[in-house]
PDB file of C-alpha atoms in Angstrom:
ATOM      1  CA  UNK A   1      -0.157   0.054  -0.171  1.00 50.00           C
ATOM      2  CA  UNK A   2       1.344   3.179  -0.880  1.00 56.00           C
ATOM      3  CA  UNK A   3       1.322   6.584   1.475  1.00 59.00           C
ATOM      4  CA  UNK A   4      -1.480   8.181  -0.271  1.00 61.00           C
ATOM      5  CA  UNK A   5      -3.887   4.929   0.217  1.00 60.00           C
ATOM      6  CA  UNK A   6      -2.711   4.737   3.710  1.00 60.00           C
ATOM      7  CA  UNK A   7      -3.471   9.159   4.741  1.00 75.00           C
ATOM      8  CA  UNK A   8      -7.571   7.874   2.662  1.00 82.00           C
ATOM      9  CA  UNK A   9      -6.952   4.715   4.529  1.00 83.00           C
ATOM     10  CA  UNK A  10      -6.620   6.678   7.648  1.00 84.00           C
ATOM     11  CA  UNK A  11      -8.965   9.798   6.769  1.00 87.00           C
ATOM     12  CA  UNK A  12     -11.580   7.144   6.414  1.00 89.00           C
ATOM     13  CA  UNK A  13     -11.457   5.416   9.313  1.00 86.00           C
ATOM     14  CA  UNK A  14     -11.520   9.176  11.280  1.00 85.00           C
ATOM     15  CA  UNK A  15     -14.663  10.024   9.035  1.00 87.00           C
ATOM     16  CA  UNK A  16     -16.143   6.460   9.832  1.00 85.00           C
ATOM     17  CA  UNK A  17     -15.683   6.974  13.187  1.00 84.00           C
ATOM     18  CA  UNK A  18     -17.377  10.414  13.550  1.00 85.00           C
ATOM     19  CA  UNK A  19     -20.465   8.316  11.518  1.00 84.00           C
ATOM     20  CA  UNK A  20     -19.794   9.332   7.632  1.00 86.00           C
ATOM     21  CA  UNK A  21     -21.640   6.201   6.117  1.00 88.00           C
ATOM     22  CA  UNK A  22     -19.941   7.201   2.991  1.00 92.00           C
ATOM     23  CA  UNK A  23     -16.630   6.811   4.613  1.00 88.00           C
ATOM     24  CA  UNK A  24     -17.809   3.309   6.026  1.00 88.00           C
ATOM     25  CA  UNK A  25     -18.989   2.427   2.196  1.00 90.00           C
ATOM     26  CA  UNK A  26     -15.266   3.083   1.448  1.00 90.00           C
ATOM     27  CA  UNK A  27     -13.828   1.486   4.209  1.00 89.00           C
ATOM     28  CA  UNK A  28     -15.070  -1.806   3.004  1.00 91.00           C
ATOM     29  CA  UNK A  29     -15.635  -1.571  -1.411  1.00 92.00           C
ATOM     30  CA  UNK A  30     -10.759  -1.100  -0.465  1.00 91.00           C
ATOM     31  CA  UNK A  31     -10.666  -4.218   1.895  1.00 91.00           C
ATOM     32  CA  UNK A  32     -13.106  -6.729   0.821  1.00 92.00           C
ATOM     33  CA  UNK A  33     -11.161  -7.886  -1.426  1.00 92.00           C
ATOM     34  CA  UNK A  34      -7.799  -8.376   0.799  1.00 89.00           C
ATOM     35  CA  UNK A  35      -9.815  -9.255   2.729  1.00 90.00           C
ATOM     36  CA  UNK A  36     -11.602 -12.002   0.890  1.00 91.00           C
ATOM     37  CA  UNK A  37      -7.398 -12.823  -0.613  1.00 88.00           C
ATOM     38  CA  UNK A  38      -6.384 -13.519   3.274  1.00 86.00           C
ATOM     39  CA  UNK A  39      -9.633 -15.397   4.650  1.00 86.00           C
ATOM     40  CA  UNK A  40      -8.438 -18.070   1.655  1.00 84.00           C
ATOM     41  CA  UNK A  41      -5.634 -18.935   2.913  1.00 83.00           C
ATOM     42  CA  UNK A  42      -7.801 -19.469   6.373  1.00 81.00           C
ATOM     43  CA  UNK A  43     -10.481 -21.478   5.284  1.00 82.00           C
ATOM     44  CA  UNK A  44     -11.686 -23.244   1.497  1.00 84.00           C
ATOM     45  CA  UNK A  45     -15.884 -22.510   2.625  1.00 86.00           C
ATOM     46  CA  UNK A  46     -15.910 -19.132   0.560  1.00 89.00           C
ATOM     47  CA  UNK A  47     -19.641 -18.792   2.226  1.00 91.00           C
ATOM     48  CA  UNK A  48     -18.474 -19.337   5.445  1.00 90.00           C
ATOM     49  CA  UNK A  49     -15.944 -17.206   4.881  1.00 90.00           C
ATOM     50  CA  UNK A  50     -18.303 -13.630   3.001  1.00 93.00           C
ATOM     51  CA  UNK A  51     -20.469 -14.635   5.848  1.00 93.00           C
ATOM     52  CA  UNK A  52     -17.672 -13.660   8.086  1.00 93.00           C
ATOM     53  CA  UNK A  53     -16.199 -10.864   6.701  1.00 93.00           C
ATOM     54  CA  UNK A  54     -19.772  -9.421   6.347  1.00 93.00           C
ATOM     55  CA  UNK A  55     -19.754  -9.980   9.869  1.00 93.00           C
ATOM     56  CA  UNK A  56     -16.350  -8.200  10.387  1.00 92.00           C
ATOM     57  CA  UNK A  57     -17.687  -5.681   9.300  1.00 91.00           C
ATOM     58  CA  UNK A  58     -21.260  -5.700  10.795  1.00 91.00           C
ATOM     59  CA  UNK A  59     -19.787  -5.493  14.226  1.00 90.00           C
ATOM     60  CA  UNK A  60     -16.949  -2.851  12.764  1.00 88.00           C
ATOM     61  CA  UNK A  61     -20.115  -0.317  12.181  1.00 88.00           C
ATOM     62  CA  UNK A  62     -22.160  -1.070  15.890  1.00 87.00           C
ATOM     63  CA  UNK A  63     -19.618  -0.536  17.615  1.00 85.00           C
ATOM     64  CA  UNK A  64     -17.408   3.260  15.827  1.00 82.00           C
ATOM     65  CA  UNK A  65     -18.373   5.104  18.576  1.00 80.00           C
ATOM     66  CA  UNK A  66     -16.738   2.399  21.136  1.00 81.00           C
ATOM     67  CA  UNK A  67     -13.057   2.284  19.156  1.00 77.00           C
ATOM     68  CA  UNK A  68      -9.919   3.861  20.587  1.00 78.00           C
ATOM     69  CA  UNK A  69      -7.742   5.253  17.874  1.00 78.00           C
ATOM     70  CA  UNK A  70      -6.769   2.021  15.120  1.00 78.00           C
ATOM     71  CA  UNK A  71      -3.402   2.492  14.256  1.00 78.00           C
ATOM     72  CA  UNK A  72      -3.466  -0.069  10.999  1.00 83.00           C
ATOM     73  CA  UNK A  73      -6.359  -0.190   9.536  1.00 83.00           C
ATOM     74  CA  UNK A  74      -5.895  -3.441   7.179  1.00 85.00           C
ATOM     75  CA  UNK A  75      -4.350  -5.526  10.228  1.00 85.00           C
ATOM     76  CA  UNK A  76      -7.145  -5.032  12.053  1.00 87.00           C
ATOM     77  CA  UNK A  77      -9.193  -6.232  10.167  1.00 89.00           C
ATOM     78  CA  UNK A  78      -6.879  -9.086   9.035  1.00 88.00           C
ATOM     79  CA  UNK A  79      -6.719 -10.009  12.947  1.00 89.00           C
ATOM     80  CA  UNK A  80     -10.893  -9.804  13.388  1.00 89.00           C
ATOM     81  CA  UNK A  81     -11.384 -12.438  10.242  1.00 90.00           C
ATOM     82  CA  UNK A  82      -9.125 -14.616  11.279  1.00 89.00           C
ATOM     83  CA  UNK A  83     -10.518 -14.442  15.171  1.00 89.00           C
ATOM     84  CA  UNK A  84     -14.001 -14.509  13.414  1.00 90.00           C
ATOM     85  CA  UNK A  85     -12.957 -17.197  11.626  1.00 88.00           C
ATOM     86  CA  UNK A  86     -11.793 -19.257  14.047  1.00 86.00           C
ATOM     87  CA  UNK A  87     -14.493 -18.791  16.414  1.00 86.00           C
ATOM     88  CA  UNK A  88     -17.135 -19.985  13.323  1.00 86.00           C
ATOM     89  CA  UNK A  89     -14.202 -23.115  12.681  1.00 81.00           C
ATOM     90  CA  UNK A  90     -14.515 -23.409  16.411  1.00 81.00           C
ATOM     91  CA  UNK A  91     -18.554 -23.528  16.489  1.00 80.00           C
ATOM     92  CA  UNK A  92     -18.750 -26.040  13.901  1.00 74.00           C
ATOM     93  CA  UNK A  93     -16.882 -28.364  15.519  1.00 69.00           C
ATOM     94  CA  UNK A  94     -18.737 -28.727  18.097  1.00 65.00           C
ATOM     95  CA  UNK A  95     -21.656 -28.954  16.418  1.00 60.00           C
ATOM     96  CA  UNK A  96     -20.152 -31.947  13.983  1.00 55.00           C
ATOM     97  CA  UNK A  97     -20.329 -36.101  13.964  1.00 55.00           C
ATOM     98  CA  UNK A  98     -17.371 -35.306  12.461  1.00 55.00           C
ATOM     99  CA  UNK A  99     -14.076 -36.416  15.041  1.00 54.00           C
ATOM    100  CA  UNK A 100     -11.115 -33.351  14.999  1.00 52.00           C
ATOM    101  CA  UNK A 101      -8.729 -36.379  13.631  1.00 56.00           C
ATOM    102  CA  UNK A 102     -10.867 -36.604  10.002  1.00 58.00           C
ATOM    103  CA  UNK A 103     -10.908 -33.122   9.892  1.00 55.00           C
ATOM    104  CA  UNK A 104      -8.819 -32.246   6.655  1.00 54.00           C
ATOM    105  CA  UNK A 105      -6.748 -28.438   6.838  1.00 54.00           C
ATOM    106  CA  UNK A 106      -6.796 -26.709   4.770  1.00 51.00           C
ATOM    107  CA  UNK A 107      -3.106 -26.583   4.129  1.00 48.00           C
ATOM    108  CA  UNK A 108      -3.880 -30.266   3.163  1.00 47.00           C
ATOM    109  CA  UNK A 109      -6.926 -29.565   0.894  1.00 46.00           C
ATOM    110  CA  UNK A 110      -4.752 -28.432  -1.778  1.00 46.00           C
ATOM    111  CA  UNK A 111      -6.121 -25.270  -2.295  1.00 50.00           C
ATOM    112  CA  UNK A 112      -2.812 -23.362  -0.236  1.00 57.00           C
ATOM    113  CA  UNK A 113      -1.177 -21.320  -3.507  1.00 63.00           C
ATOM    114  CA  UNK A 114       2.063 -20.338  -1.957  1.00 67.00           C
ATOM    115  CA  UNK A 115       2.910 -23.727  -0.935  1.00 70.00           C
ATOM    116  CA  UNK A 116       1.692 -25.419  -4.428  1.00 74.00           C
ATOM    117  CA  UNK A 117       4.460 -22.350  -6.142  1.00 70.00           C
ATOM    118  CA  UNK A 118       7.086 -23.658  -2.997  1.00 77.00           C
ATOM    119  CA  UNK A 119       6.816 -26.973  -4.600  1.00 79.00           C
ATOM    120  CA  UNK A 120       7.124 -26.342  -7.728  1.00 78.00           C
ATOM    121  CA  UNK A 121      10.057 -23.455  -6.892  1.00 80.00           C
ATOM    122  CA  UNK A 122      11.111 -26.310  -5.414  1.00 82.00           C
ATOM    123  CA  UNK A 123      11.578 -28.982  -8.438  1.00 82.00           C
ATOM    124  CA  UNK A 124      13.007 -26.340 -10.560  1.00 83.00           C
ATOM    125  CA  UNK A 125      15.024 -25.953  -8.479  1.00 83.00           C
ATOM    126  CA  UNK A 126      16.193 -29.683  -8.619  1.00 83.00           C
ATOM    127  CA  UNK A 127      15.588 -30.076 -11.956  1.00 79.00           C
ATOM    128  CA  UNK A 128      18.682 -27.633 -13.480  1.00 83.00           C
ATOM    129  CA  UNK A 129      20.624 -28.939 -10.243  1.00 85.00           C
ATOM    130  CA  UNK A 130      20.146 -32.235 -11.379  1.00 80.00           C
ATOM    131  CA  UNK A 131      21.179 -31.800 -15.338  1.00 82.00           C
ATOM    132  CA  UNK A 132      24.070 -29.075 -14.270  1.00 85.00           C
ATOM    133  CA  UNK A 133      25.280 -32.614 -12.318  1.00 87.00           C
ATOM    134  CA  UNK A 134      24.584 -35.131 -15.317  1.00 86.00           C
ATOM    135  CA  UNK A 135      26.337 -32.999 -17.773  1.00 87.00           C
ATOM    136  CA  UNK A 136      29.464 -33.903 -14.850  1.00 90.00           C
ATOM    137  CA  UNK A 137      29.741 -37.319 -15.280  1.00 90.00           C
ATOM    138  CA  UNK A 138      30.906 -38.777 -19.032  1.00 91.00           C
ATOM    139  CA  UNK A 139      28.518 -39.731 -22.022  1.00 89.00           C
ATOM    140  CA  UNK A 140      27.990 -43.219 -20.906  1.00 92.00           C
ATOM    141  CA  UNK A 141      27.617 -42.793 -17.693  1.00 92.00           C
ATOM    142  CA  UNK A 142      24.958 -40.142 -18.338  1.00 89.00           C
ATOM    143  CA  UNK A 143      23.017 -42.520 -21.240  1.00 90.00           C
ATOM    144  CA  UNK A 144      23.071 -45.342 -18.387  1.00 91.00           C
ATOM    145  CA  UNK A 145      21.501 -43.840 -15.487  1.00 89.00           C
ATOM    146  CA  UNK A 146      19.181 -41.888 -17.797  1.00 86.00           C
ATOM    147  CA  UNK A 147      18.498 -45.838 -19.578  1.00 89.00           C
ATOM    148  CA  UNK A 148      18.352 -46.769 -16.184  1.00 90.00           C
ATOM    149  CA  UNK A 149      16.405 -44.266 -14.077  1.00 83.00           C
ATOM    150  CA  UNK A 150      14.508 -41.779 -16.567  1.00 81.00           C
ATOM    151  CA  UNK A 151      13.414 -43.531 -19.002  1.00 82.00           C
ATOM    152  CA  UNK A 152      13.126 -47.288 -16.725  1.00 87.00           C
ATOM    153  CA  UNK A 153      14.769 -50.061 -18.446  1.00 89.00           C
ATOM    154  CA  UNK A 154      16.043 -52.687 -16.861  1.00 92.00           C
ATOM    155  CA  UNK A 155      19.706 -54.154 -16.803  1.00 91.00           C
ATOM    156  CA  UNK A 156      19.222 -56.131 -19.618  1.00 92.00           C
ATOM    157  CA  UNK A 157      17.486 -53.873 -22.327  1.00 90.00           C
ATOM    158  CA  UNK A 158      20.531 -51.299 -21.599  1.00 92.00           C
ATOM    159  CA  UNK A 159      22.974 -53.851 -22.007  1.00 93.00           C
ATOM    160  CA  UNK A 160      21.644 -53.935 -25.684  1.00 91.00           C
ATOM    161  CA  UNK A 161      21.460 -50.665 -26.143  1.00 89.00           C
ATOM    162  CA  UNK A 162      24.772 -49.451 -25.044  1.00 91.00           C
ATOM    163  CA  UNK A 163      26.305 -52.280 -27.085  1.00 92.00           C
ATOM    164  CA  UNK A 164      27.789 -53.597 -23.348  1.00 94.00           C
ATOM    165  CA  UNK A 165      27.788 -56.616 -20.887  1.00 95.00           C
ATOM    166  CA  UNK A 166      25.881 -57.074 -17.453  1.00 94.00           C
ATOM    167  CA  UNK A 167      28.946 -56.393 -16.062  1.00 95.00           C
ATOM    168  CA  UNK A 168      30.296 -53.503 -17.577  1.00 94.00           C
ATOM    169  CA  UNK A 169      26.923 -51.328 -17.608  1.00 93.00           C
ATOM    170  CA  UNK A 170      26.907 -51.926 -13.400  1.00 95.00           C
ATOM    171  CA  UNK A 171      29.859 -51.037 -12.482  1.00 95.00           C
ATOM    172  CA  UNK A 172      29.078 -47.842 -15.195  1.00 94.00           C
ATOM    173  CA  UNK A 173      26.382 -47.174 -13.084  1.00 93.00           C
ATOM    174  CA  UNK A 174      28.077 -47.266 -10.021  1.00 95.00           C
ATOM    175  CA  UNK A 175      31.458 -45.062 -10.970  1.00 95.00           C
ATOM    176  CA  UNK A 176      28.119 -42.578 -12.564  1.00 92.00           C
ATOM    177  CA  UNK A 177      26.150 -42.498  -9.645  1.00 92.00           C
ATOM    178  CA  UNK A 178      29.571 -42.037  -7.174  1.00 94.00           C
ATOM    179  CA  UNK A 179      30.779 -39.523  -8.849  1.00 92.00           C
ATOM    180  CA  UNK A 180      26.860 -37.922  -8.117  1.00 88.00           C
ATOM    181  CA  UNK A 181      27.197 -38.065  -5.181  1.00 89.00           C
ATOM    182  CA  UNK A 182      30.375 -36.033  -4.513  1.00 90.00           C
ATOM    183  CA  UNK A 183      30.121 -33.847  -6.760  1.00 87.00           C
ATOM    184  CA  UNK A 184      26.882 -33.316  -4.520  1.00 82.00           C
ATOM    185  CA  UNK A 185      28.560 -33.004  -0.852  1.00 79.00           C
TER     186      UNK A 185
END
């Protein structure tokens, strides 16, 4: 958020606390999408999330005269939403027949964009590192390891493809793997 939008938010909060309904509307419009995106990281239940966001703003409006100075309105909303979601999820867990052990956490639901990005980034880094290491092997070692691990060929097939006897292929692969392990250390 840039300084101008922080100043606007502070102004709108101040005006809202004085009873300006338009300022409340501006606060709602400028923060609703940010809250929804944040809430999606906490729960996969979109309807519950929408209800909780609505409840946060209703409570905010109802208690506007009781609010003190809010230094960081965005953080205030995030904390309020998180607390509201926790309360609602706690209520639901008491009302359900499903045991806590059977409930699937949000992160296990596969809907966590950040986790997926990290896994993808790690896989790409490992792939580039493996390619770099494989380039340091002899062409025959690289061919044998590729046939076995990537193309999933059996030793007998590798022997016939590379026109080598069984023990020579085993020795070649062993030397290649040993060299890879030494390079990784």
